GROMACS .gro file of N, CA, C and O in nm:
model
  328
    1UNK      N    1  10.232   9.855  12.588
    1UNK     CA    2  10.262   9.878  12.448
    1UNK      C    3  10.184   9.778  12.363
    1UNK      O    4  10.166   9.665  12.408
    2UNK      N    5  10.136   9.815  12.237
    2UNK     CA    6  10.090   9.754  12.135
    2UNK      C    7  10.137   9.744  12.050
    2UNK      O    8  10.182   9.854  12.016
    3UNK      N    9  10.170   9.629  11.945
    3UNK     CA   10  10.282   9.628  11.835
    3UNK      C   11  10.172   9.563  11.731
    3UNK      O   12  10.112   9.457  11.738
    4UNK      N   13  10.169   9.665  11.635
    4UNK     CA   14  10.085   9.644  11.507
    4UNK      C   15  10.146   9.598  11.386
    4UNK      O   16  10.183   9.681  11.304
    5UNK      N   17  10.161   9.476  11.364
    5UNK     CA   18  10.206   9.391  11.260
    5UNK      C   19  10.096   9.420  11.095
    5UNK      O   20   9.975   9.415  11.119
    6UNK      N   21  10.126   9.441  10.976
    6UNK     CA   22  10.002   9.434  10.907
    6UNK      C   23  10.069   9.362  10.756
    6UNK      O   24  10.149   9.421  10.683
    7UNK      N   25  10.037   9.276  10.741
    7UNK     CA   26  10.016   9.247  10.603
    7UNK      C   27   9.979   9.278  10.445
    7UNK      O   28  10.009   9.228  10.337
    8UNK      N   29   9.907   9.375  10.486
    8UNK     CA   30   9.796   9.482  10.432
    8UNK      C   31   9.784   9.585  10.420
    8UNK      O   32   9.716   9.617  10.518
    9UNK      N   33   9.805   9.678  10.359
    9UNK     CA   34   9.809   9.818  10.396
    9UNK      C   35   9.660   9.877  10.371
    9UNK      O   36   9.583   9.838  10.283
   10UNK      N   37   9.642   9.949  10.437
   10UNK     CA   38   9.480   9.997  10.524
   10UNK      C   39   9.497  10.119  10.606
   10UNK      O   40   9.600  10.184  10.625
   11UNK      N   41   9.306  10.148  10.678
   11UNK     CA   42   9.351  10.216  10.792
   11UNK      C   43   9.317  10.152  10.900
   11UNK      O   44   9.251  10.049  10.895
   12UNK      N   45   9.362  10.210  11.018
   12UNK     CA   46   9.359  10.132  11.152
   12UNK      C   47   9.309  10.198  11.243
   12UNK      O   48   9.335  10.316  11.219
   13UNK      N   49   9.263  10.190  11.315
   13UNK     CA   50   9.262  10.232  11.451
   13UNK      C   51   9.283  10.170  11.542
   13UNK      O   52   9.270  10.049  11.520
   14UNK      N   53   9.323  10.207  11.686
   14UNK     CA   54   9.313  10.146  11.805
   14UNK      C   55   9.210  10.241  11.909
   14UNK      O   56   9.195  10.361  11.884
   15UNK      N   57   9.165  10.200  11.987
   15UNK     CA   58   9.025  10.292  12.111
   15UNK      C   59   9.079  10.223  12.191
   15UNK      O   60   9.166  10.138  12.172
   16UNK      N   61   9.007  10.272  12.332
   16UNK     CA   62   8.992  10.172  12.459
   16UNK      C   63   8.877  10.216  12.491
   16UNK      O   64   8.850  10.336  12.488
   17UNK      N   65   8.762  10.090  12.539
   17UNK     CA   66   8.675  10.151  12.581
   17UNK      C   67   8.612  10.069  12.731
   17UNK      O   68   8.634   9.958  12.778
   18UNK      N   69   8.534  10.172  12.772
   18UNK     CA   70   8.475  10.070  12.905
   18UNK      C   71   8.362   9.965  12.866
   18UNK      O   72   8.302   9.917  12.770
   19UNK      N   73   8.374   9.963  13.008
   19UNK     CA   74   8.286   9.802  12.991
   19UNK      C   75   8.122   9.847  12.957
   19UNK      O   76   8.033   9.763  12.964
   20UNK      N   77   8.099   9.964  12.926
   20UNK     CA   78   7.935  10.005  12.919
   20UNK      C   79   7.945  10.071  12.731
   20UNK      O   80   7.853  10.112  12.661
   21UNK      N   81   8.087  10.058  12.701
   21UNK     CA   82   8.053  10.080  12.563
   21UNK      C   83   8.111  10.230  12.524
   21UNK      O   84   8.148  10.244  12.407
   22UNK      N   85   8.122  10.339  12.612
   22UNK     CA   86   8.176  10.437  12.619
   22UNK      C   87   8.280  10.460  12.556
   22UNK      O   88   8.367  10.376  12.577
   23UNK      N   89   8.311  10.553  12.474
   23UNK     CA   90   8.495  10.583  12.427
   23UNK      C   91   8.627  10.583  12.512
   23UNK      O   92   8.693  10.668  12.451
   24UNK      N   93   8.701  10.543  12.609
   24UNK     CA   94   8.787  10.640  12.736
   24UNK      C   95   8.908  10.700  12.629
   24UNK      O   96   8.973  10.804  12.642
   25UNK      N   97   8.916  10.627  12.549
   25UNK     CA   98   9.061  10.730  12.479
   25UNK      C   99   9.072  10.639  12.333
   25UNK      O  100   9.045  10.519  12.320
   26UNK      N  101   9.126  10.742  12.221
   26UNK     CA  102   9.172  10.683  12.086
   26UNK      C  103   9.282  10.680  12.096
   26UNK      O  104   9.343  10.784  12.119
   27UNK      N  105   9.334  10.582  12.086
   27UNK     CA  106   9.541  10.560  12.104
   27UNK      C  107   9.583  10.602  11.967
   27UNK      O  108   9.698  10.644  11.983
   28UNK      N  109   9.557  10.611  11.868
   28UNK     CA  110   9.598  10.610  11.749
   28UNK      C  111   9.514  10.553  11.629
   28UNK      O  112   9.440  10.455  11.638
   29UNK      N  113   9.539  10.639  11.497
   29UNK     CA  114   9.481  10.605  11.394
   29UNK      C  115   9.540  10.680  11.284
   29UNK      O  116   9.603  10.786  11.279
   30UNK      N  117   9.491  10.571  11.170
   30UNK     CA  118   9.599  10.661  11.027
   30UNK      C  119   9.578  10.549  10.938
   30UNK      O  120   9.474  10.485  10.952
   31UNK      N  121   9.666  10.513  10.842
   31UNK     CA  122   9.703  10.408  10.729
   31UNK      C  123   9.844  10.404  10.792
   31UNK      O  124   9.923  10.486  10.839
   32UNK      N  125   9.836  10.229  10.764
   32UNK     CA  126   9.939  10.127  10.814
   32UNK      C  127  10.003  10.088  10.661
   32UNK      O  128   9.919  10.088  10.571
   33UNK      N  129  10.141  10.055  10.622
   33UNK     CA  130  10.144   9.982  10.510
   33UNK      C  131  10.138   9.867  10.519
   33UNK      O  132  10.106   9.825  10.630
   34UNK      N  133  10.173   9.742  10.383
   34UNK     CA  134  10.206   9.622  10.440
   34UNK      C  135  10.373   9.600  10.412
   34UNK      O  136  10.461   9.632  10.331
   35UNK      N  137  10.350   9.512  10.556
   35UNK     CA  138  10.487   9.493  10.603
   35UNK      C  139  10.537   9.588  10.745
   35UNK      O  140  10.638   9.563  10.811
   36UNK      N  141  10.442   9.698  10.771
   36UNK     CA  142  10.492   9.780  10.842
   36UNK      C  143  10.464   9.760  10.956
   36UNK      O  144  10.349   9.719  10.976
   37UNK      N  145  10.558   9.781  11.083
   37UNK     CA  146  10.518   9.744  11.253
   37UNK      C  147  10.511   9.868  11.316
   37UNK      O  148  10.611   9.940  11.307
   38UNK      N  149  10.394   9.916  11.392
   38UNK     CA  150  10.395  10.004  11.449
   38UNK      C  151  10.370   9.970  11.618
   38UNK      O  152  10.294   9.882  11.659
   39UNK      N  153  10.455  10.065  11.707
   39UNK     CA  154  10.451   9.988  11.848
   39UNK      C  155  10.362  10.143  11.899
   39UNK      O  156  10.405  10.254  11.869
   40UNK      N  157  10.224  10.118  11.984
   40UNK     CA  158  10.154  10.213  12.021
   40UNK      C  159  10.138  10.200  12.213
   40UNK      O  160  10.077  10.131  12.294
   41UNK      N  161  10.271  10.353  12.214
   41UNK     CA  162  10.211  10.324  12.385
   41UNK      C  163  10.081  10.339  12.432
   41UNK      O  164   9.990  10.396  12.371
   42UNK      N  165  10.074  10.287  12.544
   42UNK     CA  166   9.957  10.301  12.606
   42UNK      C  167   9.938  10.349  12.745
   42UNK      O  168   9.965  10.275  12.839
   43UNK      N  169   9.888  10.481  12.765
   43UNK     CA  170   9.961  10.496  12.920
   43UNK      C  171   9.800  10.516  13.031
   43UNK      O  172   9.729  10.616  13.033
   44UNK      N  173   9.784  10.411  13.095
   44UNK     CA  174   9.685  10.406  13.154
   44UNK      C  175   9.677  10.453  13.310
   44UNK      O  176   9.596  10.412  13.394
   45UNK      N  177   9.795  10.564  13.329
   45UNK     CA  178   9.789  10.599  13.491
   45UNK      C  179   9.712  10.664  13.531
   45UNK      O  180   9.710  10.689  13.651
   46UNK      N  181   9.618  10.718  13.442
   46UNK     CA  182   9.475  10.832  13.480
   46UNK      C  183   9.368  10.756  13.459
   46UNK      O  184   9.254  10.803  13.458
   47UNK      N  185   9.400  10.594  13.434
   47UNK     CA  186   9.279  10.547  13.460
   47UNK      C  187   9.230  10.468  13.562
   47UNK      O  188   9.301  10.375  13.601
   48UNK      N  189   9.084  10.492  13.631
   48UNK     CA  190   9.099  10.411  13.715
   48UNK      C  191   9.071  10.296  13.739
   48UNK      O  192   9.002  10.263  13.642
   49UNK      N  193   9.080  10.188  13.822
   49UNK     CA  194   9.087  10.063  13.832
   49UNK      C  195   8.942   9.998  13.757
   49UNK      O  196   8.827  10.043  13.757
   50UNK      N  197   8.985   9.903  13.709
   50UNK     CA  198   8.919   9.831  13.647
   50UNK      C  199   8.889   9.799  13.529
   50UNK      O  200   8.982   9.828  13.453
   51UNK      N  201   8.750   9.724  13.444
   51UNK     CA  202   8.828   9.622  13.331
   51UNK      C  203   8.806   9.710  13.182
   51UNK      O  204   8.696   9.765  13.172
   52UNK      N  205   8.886   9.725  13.085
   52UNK     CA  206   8.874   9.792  12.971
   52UNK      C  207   8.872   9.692  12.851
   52UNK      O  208   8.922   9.580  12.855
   53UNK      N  209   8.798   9.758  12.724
   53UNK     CA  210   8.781   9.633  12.602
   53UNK      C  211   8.919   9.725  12.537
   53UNK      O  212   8.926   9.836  12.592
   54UNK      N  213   9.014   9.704  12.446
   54UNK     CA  214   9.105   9.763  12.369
   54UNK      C  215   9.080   9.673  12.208
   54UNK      O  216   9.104   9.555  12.180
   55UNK      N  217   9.007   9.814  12.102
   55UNK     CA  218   8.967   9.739  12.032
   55UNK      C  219   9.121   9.782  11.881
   55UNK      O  220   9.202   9.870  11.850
   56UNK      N  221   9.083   9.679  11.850
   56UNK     CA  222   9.206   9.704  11.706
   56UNK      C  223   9.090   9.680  11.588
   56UNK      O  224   8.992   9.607  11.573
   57UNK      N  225   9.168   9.802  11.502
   57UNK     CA  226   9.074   9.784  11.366
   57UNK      C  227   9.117   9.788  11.235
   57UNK      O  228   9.138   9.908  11.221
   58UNK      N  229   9.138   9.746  11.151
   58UNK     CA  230   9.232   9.745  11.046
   58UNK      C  231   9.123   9.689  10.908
   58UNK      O  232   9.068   9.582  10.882
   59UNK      N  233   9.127   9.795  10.857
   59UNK     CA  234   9.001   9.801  10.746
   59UNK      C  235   8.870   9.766  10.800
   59UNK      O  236   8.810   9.841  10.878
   60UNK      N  237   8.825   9.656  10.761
   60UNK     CA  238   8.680   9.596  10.834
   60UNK      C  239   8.679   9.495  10.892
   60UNK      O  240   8.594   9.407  10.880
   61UNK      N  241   8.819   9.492  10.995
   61UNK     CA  242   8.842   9.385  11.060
   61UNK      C  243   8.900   9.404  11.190
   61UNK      O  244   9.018   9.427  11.215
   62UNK      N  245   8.800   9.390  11.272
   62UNK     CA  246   8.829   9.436  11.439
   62UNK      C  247   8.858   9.301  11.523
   62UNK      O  248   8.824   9.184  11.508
   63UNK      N  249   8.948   9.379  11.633
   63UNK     CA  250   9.028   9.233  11.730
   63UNK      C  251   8.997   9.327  11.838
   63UNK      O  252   9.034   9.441  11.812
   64UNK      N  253   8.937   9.312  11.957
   64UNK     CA  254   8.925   9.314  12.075
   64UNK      C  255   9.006   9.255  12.195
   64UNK      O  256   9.037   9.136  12.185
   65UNK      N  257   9.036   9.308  12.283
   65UNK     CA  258   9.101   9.248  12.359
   65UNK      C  259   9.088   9.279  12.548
   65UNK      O  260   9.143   9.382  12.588
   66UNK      N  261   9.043   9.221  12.615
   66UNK     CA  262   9.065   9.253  12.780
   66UNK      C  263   9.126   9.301  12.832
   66UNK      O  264   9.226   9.230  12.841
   67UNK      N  265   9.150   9.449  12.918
   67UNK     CA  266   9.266   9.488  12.996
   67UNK      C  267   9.233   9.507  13.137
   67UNK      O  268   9.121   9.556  13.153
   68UNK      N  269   9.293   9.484  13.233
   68UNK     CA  270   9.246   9.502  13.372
   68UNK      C  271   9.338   9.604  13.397
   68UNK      O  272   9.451   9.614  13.349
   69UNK      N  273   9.278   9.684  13.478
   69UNK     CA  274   9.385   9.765  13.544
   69UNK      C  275   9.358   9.781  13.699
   69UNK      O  276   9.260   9.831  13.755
   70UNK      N  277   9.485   9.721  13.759
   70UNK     CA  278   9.420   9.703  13.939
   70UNK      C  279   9.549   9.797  14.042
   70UNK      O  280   9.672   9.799  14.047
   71UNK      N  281   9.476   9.841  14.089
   71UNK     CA  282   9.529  10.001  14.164
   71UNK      C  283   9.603   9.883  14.292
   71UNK      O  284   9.531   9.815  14.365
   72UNK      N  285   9.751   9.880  14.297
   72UNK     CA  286   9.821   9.803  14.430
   72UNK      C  287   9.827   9.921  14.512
   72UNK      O  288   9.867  10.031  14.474
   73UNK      N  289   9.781   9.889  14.639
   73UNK     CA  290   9.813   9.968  14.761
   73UNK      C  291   9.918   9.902  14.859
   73UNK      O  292   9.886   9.795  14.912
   74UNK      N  293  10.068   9.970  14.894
   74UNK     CA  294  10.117   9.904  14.997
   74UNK      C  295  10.063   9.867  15.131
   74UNK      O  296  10.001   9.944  15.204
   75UNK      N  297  10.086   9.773  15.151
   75UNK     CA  298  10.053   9.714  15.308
   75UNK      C  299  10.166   9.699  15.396
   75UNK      O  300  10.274   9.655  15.359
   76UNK      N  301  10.132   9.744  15.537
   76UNK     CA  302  10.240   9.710  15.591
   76UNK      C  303  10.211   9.609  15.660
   76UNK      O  304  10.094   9.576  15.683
   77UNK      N  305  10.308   9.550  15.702
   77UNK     CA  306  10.309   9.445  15.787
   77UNK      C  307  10.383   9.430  15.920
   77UNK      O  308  10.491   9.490  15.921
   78UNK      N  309  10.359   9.381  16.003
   78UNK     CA  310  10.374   9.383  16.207
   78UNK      C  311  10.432   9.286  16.240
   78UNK      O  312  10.365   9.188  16.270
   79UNK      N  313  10.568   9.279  16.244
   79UNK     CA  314  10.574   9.135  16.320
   79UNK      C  315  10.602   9.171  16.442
   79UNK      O  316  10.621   9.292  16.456
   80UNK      N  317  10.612   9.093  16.556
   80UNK     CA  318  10.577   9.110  16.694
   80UNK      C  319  10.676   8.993  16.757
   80UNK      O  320  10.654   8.874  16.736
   81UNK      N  321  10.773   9.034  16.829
   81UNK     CA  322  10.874   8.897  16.870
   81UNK      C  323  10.810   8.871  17.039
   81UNK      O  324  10.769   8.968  17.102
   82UNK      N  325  10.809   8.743  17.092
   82UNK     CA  326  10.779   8.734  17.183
   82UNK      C  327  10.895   8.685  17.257
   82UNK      O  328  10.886   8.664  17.378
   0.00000   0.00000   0.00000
């Protein structure tokens, strides 16, 4: 989840994009007021592993941010009594 705080009322967007610059998805966009909090899910289970930029934009003022996404595989484990 993303929680959009604004001071300002504007428009916004949020993207995610890969690491080569590509679009993978627009989470949302519109006019924000000020004062207003908006919480934007984010559901990344169709994506696959690895690192994403998540950019925020609010008039002409962009915040970037790092997301990893790392695929856990169970392991089993053997113990062996002697």
């Amino acid at each position: 989840k993303i929680a959009l705080d604004s001071e300002i009322q504007g428009a916004f967007s949020i993207r995610v994009f890969g690491l080569s610059g590509q679009i993978i998805q627009e989470l949302e966009k519109g006019i924000i007021r000020a004062g207003e909090r908006r919480i934007i899910d984010i559901n990344i289970s169709l994506f696959p592993a690895g690192i994403y930029i998540i950019e925020i934009q609010l008039n002409n003022k962009r915040k970037r941010l790092k997301m990893e996404k790392v695929d856990w595989y169970p392991i089993l484990f053997c113990f062996f009594a002697y």
